[in-house]
Structure formats: C-alpha cells, structure tokens
Tab-separated table of C-alpha atoms in Angstrom:
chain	number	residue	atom	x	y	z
A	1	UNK	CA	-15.873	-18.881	-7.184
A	2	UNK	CA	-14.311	-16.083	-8.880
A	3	UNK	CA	-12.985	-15.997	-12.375
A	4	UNK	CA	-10.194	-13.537	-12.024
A	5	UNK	CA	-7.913	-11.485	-9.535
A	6	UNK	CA	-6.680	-8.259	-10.237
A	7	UNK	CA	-3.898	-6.328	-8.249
A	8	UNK	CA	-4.695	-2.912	-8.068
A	9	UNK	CA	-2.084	0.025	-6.489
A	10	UNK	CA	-3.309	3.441	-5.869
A	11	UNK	CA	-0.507	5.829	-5.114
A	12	UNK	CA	-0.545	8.985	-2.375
A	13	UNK	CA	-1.552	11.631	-4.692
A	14	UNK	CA	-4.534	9.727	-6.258
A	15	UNK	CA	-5.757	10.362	-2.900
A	16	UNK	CA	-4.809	12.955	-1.412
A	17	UNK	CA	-5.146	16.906	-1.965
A	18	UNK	CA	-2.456	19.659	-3.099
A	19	UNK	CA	-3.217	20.260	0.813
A	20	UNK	CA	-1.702	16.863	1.425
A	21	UNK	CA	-5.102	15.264	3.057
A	22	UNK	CA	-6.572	11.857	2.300
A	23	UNK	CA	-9.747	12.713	-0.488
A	24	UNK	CA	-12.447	10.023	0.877
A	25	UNK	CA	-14.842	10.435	-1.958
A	26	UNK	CA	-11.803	9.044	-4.080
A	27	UNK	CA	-11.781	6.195	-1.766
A	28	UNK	CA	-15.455	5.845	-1.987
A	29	UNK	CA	-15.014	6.065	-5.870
A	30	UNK	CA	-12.260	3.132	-5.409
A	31	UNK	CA	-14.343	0.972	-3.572
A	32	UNK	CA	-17.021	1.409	-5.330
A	33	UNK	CA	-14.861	-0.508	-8.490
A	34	UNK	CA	-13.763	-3.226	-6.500
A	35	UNK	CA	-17.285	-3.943	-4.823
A	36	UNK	CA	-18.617	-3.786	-8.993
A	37	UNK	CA	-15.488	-6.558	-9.858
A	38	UNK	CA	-16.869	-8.758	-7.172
A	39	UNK	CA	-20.331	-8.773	-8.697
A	40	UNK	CA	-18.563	-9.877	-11.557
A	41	UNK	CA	-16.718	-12.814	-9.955
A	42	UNK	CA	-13.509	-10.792	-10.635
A	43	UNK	CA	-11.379	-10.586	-7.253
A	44	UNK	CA	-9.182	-7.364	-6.248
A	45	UNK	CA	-5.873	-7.166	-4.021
A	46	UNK	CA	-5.676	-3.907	-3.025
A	47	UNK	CA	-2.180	-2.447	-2.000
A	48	UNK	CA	-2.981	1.112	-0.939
A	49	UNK	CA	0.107	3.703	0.025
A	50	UNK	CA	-1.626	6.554	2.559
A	51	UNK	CA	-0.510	5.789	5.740
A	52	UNK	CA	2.124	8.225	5.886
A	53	UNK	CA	-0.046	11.221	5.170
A	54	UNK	CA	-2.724	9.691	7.015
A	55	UNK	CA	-0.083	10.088	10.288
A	56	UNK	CA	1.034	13.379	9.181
A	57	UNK	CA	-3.031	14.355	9.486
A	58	UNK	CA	-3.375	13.246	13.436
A	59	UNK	CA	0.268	14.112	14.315
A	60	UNK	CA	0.976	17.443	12.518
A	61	UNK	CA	4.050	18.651	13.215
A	62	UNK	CA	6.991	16.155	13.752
A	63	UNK	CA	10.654	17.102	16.043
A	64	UNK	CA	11.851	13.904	14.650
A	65	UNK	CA	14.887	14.990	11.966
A	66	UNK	CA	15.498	10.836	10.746
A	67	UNK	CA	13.828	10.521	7.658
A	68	UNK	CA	13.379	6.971	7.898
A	69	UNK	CA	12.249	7.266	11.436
A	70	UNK	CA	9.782	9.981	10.839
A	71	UNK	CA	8.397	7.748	8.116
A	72	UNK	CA	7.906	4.330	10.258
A	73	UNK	CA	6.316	6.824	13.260
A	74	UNK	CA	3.778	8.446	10.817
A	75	UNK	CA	2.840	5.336	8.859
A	76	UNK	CA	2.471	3.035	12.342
A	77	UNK	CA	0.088	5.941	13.595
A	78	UNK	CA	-1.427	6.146	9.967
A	79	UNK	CA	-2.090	2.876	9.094
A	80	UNK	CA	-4.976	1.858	11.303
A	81	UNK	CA	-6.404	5.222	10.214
A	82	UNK	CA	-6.097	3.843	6.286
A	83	UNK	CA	-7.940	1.098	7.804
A	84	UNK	CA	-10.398	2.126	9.549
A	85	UNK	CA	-11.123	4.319	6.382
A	86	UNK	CA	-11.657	1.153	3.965
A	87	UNK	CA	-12.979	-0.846	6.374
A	88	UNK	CA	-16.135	1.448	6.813
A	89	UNK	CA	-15.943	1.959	2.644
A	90	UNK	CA	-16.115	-1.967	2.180
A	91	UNK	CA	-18.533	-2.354	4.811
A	92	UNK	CA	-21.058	0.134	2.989
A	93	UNK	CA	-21.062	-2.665	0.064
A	94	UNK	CA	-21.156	-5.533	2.389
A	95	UNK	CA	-17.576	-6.553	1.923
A	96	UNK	CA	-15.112	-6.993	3.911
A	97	UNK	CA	-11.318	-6.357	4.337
A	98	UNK	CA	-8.315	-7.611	5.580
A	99	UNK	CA	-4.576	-6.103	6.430
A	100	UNK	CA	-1.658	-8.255	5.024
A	101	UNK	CA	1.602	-6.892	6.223
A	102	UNK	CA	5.249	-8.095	4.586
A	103	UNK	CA	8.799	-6.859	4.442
A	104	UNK	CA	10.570	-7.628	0.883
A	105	UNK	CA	12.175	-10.269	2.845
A	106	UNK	CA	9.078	-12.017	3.545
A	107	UNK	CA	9.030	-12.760	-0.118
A	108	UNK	CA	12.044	-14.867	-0.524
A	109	UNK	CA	11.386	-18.839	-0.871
A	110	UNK	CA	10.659	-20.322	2.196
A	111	UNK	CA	8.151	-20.493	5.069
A	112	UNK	CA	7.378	-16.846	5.343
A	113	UNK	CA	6.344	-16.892	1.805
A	114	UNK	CA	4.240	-19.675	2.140
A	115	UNK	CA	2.380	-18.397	5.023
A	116	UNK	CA	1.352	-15.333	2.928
A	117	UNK	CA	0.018	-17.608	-0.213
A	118	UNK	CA	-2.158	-19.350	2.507
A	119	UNK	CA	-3.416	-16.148	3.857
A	120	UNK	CA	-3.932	-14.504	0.200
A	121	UNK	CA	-5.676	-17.714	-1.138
A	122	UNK	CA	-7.734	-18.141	2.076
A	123	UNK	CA	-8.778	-14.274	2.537
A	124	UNK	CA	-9.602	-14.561	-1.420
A	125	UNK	CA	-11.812	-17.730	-1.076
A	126	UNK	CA	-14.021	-16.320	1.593
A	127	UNK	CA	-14.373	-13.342	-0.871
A	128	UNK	CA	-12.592	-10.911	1.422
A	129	UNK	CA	-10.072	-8.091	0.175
A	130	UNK	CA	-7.203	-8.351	1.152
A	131	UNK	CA	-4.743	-4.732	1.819
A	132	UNK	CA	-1.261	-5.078	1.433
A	133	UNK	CA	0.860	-2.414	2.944
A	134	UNK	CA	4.857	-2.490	3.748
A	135	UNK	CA	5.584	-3.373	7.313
A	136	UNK	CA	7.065	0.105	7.894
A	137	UNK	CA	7.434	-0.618	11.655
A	138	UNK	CA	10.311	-2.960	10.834
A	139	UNK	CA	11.555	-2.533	7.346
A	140	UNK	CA	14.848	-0.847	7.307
A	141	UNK	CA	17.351	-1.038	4.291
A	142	UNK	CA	17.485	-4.429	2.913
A	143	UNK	CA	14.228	-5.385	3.803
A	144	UNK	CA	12.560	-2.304	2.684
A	145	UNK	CA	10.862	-2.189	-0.585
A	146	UNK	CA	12.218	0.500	-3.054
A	147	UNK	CA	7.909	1.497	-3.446
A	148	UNK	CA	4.554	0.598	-3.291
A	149	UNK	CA	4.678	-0.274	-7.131
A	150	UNK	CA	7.401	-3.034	-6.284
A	151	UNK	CA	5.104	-4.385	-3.448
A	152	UNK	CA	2.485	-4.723	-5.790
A	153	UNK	CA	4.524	-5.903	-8.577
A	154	UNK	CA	5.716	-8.876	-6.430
A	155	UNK	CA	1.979	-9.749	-4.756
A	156	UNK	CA	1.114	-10.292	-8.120
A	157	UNK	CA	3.140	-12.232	-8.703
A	158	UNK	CA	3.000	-14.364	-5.150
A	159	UNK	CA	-0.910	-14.838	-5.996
A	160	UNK	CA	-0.912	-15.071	-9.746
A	161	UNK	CA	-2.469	-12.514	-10.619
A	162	UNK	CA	-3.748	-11.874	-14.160
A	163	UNK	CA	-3.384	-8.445	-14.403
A	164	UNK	CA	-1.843	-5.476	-12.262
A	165	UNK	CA	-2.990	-1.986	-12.563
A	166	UNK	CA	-0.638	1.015	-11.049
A	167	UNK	CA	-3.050	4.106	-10.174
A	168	UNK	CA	-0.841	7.296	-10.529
A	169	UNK	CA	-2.080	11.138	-11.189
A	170	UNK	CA	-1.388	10.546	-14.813
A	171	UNK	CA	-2.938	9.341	-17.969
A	172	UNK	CA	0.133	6.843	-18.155
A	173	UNK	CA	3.487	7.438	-20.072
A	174	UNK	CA	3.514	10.143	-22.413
A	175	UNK	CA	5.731	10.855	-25.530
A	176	UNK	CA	7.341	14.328	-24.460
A	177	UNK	CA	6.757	16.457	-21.238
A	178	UNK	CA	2.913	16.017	-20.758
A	179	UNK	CA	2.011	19.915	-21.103
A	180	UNK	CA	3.861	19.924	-24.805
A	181	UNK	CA	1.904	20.430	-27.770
A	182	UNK	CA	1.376	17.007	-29.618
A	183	UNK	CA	2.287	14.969	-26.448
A	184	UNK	CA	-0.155	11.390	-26.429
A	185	UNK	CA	0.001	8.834	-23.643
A	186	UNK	CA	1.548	5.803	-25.180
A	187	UNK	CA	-0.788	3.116	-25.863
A	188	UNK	CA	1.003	0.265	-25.383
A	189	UNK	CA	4.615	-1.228	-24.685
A	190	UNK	CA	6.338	-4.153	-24.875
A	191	UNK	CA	8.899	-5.207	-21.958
A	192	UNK	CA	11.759	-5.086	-24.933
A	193	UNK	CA	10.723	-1.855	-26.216
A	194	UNK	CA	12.815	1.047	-25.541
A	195	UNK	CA	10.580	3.625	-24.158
A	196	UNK	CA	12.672	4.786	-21.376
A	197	UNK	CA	13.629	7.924	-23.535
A	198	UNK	CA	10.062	9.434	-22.846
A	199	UNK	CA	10.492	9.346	-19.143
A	200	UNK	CA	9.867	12.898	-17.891
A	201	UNK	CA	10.949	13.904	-14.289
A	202	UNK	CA	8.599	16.977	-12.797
A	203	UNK	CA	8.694	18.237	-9.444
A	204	UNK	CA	5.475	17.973	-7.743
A	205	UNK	CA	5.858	18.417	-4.291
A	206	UNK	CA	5.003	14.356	-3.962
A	207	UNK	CA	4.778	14.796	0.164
A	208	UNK	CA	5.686	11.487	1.711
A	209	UNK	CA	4.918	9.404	-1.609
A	210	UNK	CA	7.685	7.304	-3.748
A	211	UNK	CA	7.909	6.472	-6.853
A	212	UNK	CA	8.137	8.363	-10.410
A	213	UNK	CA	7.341	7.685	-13.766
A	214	UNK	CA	10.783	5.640	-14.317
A	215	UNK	CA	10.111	3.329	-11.386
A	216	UNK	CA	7.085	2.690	-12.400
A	217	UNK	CA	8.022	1.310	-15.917
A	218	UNK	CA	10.617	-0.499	-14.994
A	219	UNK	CA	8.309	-2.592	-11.965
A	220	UNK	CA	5.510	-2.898	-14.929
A	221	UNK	CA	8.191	-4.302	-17.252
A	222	UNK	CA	9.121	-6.599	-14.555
A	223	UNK	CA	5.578	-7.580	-13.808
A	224	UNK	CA	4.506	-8.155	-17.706
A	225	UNK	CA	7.753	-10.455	-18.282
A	226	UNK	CA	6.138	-12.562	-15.969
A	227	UNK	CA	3.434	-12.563	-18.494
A	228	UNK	CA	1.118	-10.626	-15.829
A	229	UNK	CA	-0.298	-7.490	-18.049
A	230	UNK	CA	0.180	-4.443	-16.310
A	231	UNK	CA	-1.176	-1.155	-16.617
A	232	UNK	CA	-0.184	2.649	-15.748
A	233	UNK	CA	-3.275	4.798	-15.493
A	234	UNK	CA	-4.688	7.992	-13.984
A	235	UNK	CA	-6.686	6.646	-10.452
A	236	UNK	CA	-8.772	10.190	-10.513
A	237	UNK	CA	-10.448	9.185	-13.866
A	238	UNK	CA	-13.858	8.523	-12.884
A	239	UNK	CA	-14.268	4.120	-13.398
A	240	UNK	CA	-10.561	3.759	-14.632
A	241	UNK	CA	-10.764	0.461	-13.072
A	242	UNK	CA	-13.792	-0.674	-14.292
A	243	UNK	CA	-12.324	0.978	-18.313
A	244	UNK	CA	-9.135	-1.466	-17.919
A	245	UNK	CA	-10.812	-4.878	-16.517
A	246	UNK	CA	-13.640	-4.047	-19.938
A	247	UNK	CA	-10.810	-3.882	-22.539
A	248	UNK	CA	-11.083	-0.239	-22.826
A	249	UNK	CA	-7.852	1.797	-24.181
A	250	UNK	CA	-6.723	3.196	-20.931
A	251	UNK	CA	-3.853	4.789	-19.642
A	252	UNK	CA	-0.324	2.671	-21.255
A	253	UNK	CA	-0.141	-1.368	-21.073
A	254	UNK	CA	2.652	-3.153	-20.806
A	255	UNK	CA	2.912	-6.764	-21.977
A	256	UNK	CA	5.021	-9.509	-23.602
C-alpha cells in the first residue's frame, strides 16, 4: 500500500519544441519519476495537457476558423495519440495507465463526483496511474475549465492529495522579469502573502497551451489553502520531481 499520492501537471511547453512537437525523451524523463515514486510506495496522478499539439501533429493544417471548435477537433484526434505515447512509456517500467476524463461540472457534489473518487481510489489501489485530461469533446463555457492547472488543482483536491506539483518552462516565480540582473525565483509563499506584484507577462508564442504565471499562483494559492502544498517548478530540469518529493529547494512552494 502506498504511503503518499502526489498530483503532478506538466504543461505544453515542458513538452514540446519551439517547433511545436511533442519531445518524447521528456516524456521518457517524466515517466521515468513516476515509475521511481512507485518504488517508493509514493503514488502519482498525472494530468498531462498535449493533446492539442499532439492533433495539430497528424492534422496539420486546419480550415476550421472557431477557436473553440478547432481546439475540441485537435485534442479528440490528439488525445489517444497522448495515450498511446504514455501508455508504451509506462509499459517500459511495467506500469500501467489509465484515462480519467471530467468536465468542471463533473466536480460539483453529487453522483458524478462520486463516481470519479471510486475510479481514482480503485485505479490507485491496483497501483495504476491514472491521466486526467479535460473532456474537450464536450466542455463548452461553463463546464470548461479555465486550465490544466485548475484541473489539477481540483483532482487534488477530489483524491486528497498531499502535495501538487505544476511543471511549467520556468524555475517558478521570480522577483523581477526573469532575464534582469539580480532576479531569484522566490523560495517560498504563503497563500496571504502578496506576491502578485512579481507576476511578469512575456510573450512566448505558447501554441495551443493556457495558462501564465498569474493563473498559476492564484490555482496554487487555492490548492495550499486547502492545506495541499503546492509547487511551481521548471518540468525540463532533469529529476525535478524526484528534487521536490526529497525536500529539495525547488522551484517556489506555496503553503499555509
């Protein structure tokens, strides 16, 4: 029986390229961290953006002009590709995975809810991983989650989590604009401390992805209140994971 379960987001450009394309040696890398946990009864939930880009790589091109429809076309195509991708990964460590769907609807007291603790706690006791990815097929407006970070932020908090770690392409949240001389990554934060100040917005060229600096604080604040320690860290650093579940002084953590 594990000891511990961990909820672990990686964002689109952890893994993907300036040329847009999924990186598999970063999944490898990724796997490689969870498959380590599990030898040491520690339990990962895995929600994983990617399916968009992973559509845009078999479909190329799109005529469609809605934004919102090009987006549920790519990431229905893309998804099974994700899939298929971690599926071989986990199998390579003799692990196995599993797809849990939701709409932020599905959330909300009642049976749909309760459906999804059963499936978490049941995928978790037969020591499988479980993937958690938006519904995209389906989730328009109000049932849409605002990011990946917020779907995270609230599986955490459905399966009680003890900590939640946010992979980005950054250290974590930095005191100025990140290329300034003297900038650090902040350390730590407290859910009442007023850090928004040191948000910086750069343009990146972010693809399909969602999700800056700012939304990520605020869903970590959100997440620690619930006293569920969450952490903002750079997914390319080489056992970031592994750093963070040791008590290493990793990317920024966000607490009580």
């Amino acid at each position: 029986m594990y000891n511990q379960r961990v909820v672990i987001k990686v964002g689109t450009n952890v893994m993907t390229n300036k040329d847009n394309r999924i990186v598999k040696p970063v999944l490898d890398h990724l796997v490689w961290q969870i498959a380590e946990l599990y030898e040491r009864n520690i339990m990962s939930i895995l929600v994983s953006s990617g399916s968009v880009i992973a559509g845009m790589e078999v479909m190329g091109e799109s005529t469609l002009t809605d934004t919102a429809t090009r987006r549920q076309v790519f990431s229905a195509i893309g998804q099974p590709r994700m899939m298929r991708h971690y599926y071989n990964i986990f199998q390579d460590y003799g692990m196995k995975c599993a797809q849990v769907l939701a709409t932020k609807r599905d959330f909300n007291p009642g049976n749909h809810r309760d459906n999804m603790v059963n499936c978490y706690e049941g995928l978790l006791s037969e020591g499988v991983v479980p993937i958690a990815n938006e519904d995209d097929a389906v989730s328009l407006t109000k049932s849409m989650f605002s990011d990946n970070d917020e779907l995270a932020s609230l599986v955490a908090e459905l399966t009680k989590a003890d900590k939640l770690i946010i992979l980005t392409d950054t250290d974590g949240l930095y005191s100025g604009h990140p290329d300034a001389k003297g900038t650090e990554v902040i350390k730590n934060v407290s859910v009442d401390q007023d850090v928004e100040k040191y948000i910086q917005t750069i343009a990146k060229g972010e693809a399909e992805g969602k999700g800056g600096m700012g939304s990520k604080l605020n869903i970590a604040k959100q997440t620690a209140s619930k006293n569920i320690p969450t952490y903002i860290a750079n997914g390319k650093r080489k056992r970031v994971i592994l750093d963070i579940m040791e008590g290493k002084s990793v990317g920024t953590k966000i607490t009580l």
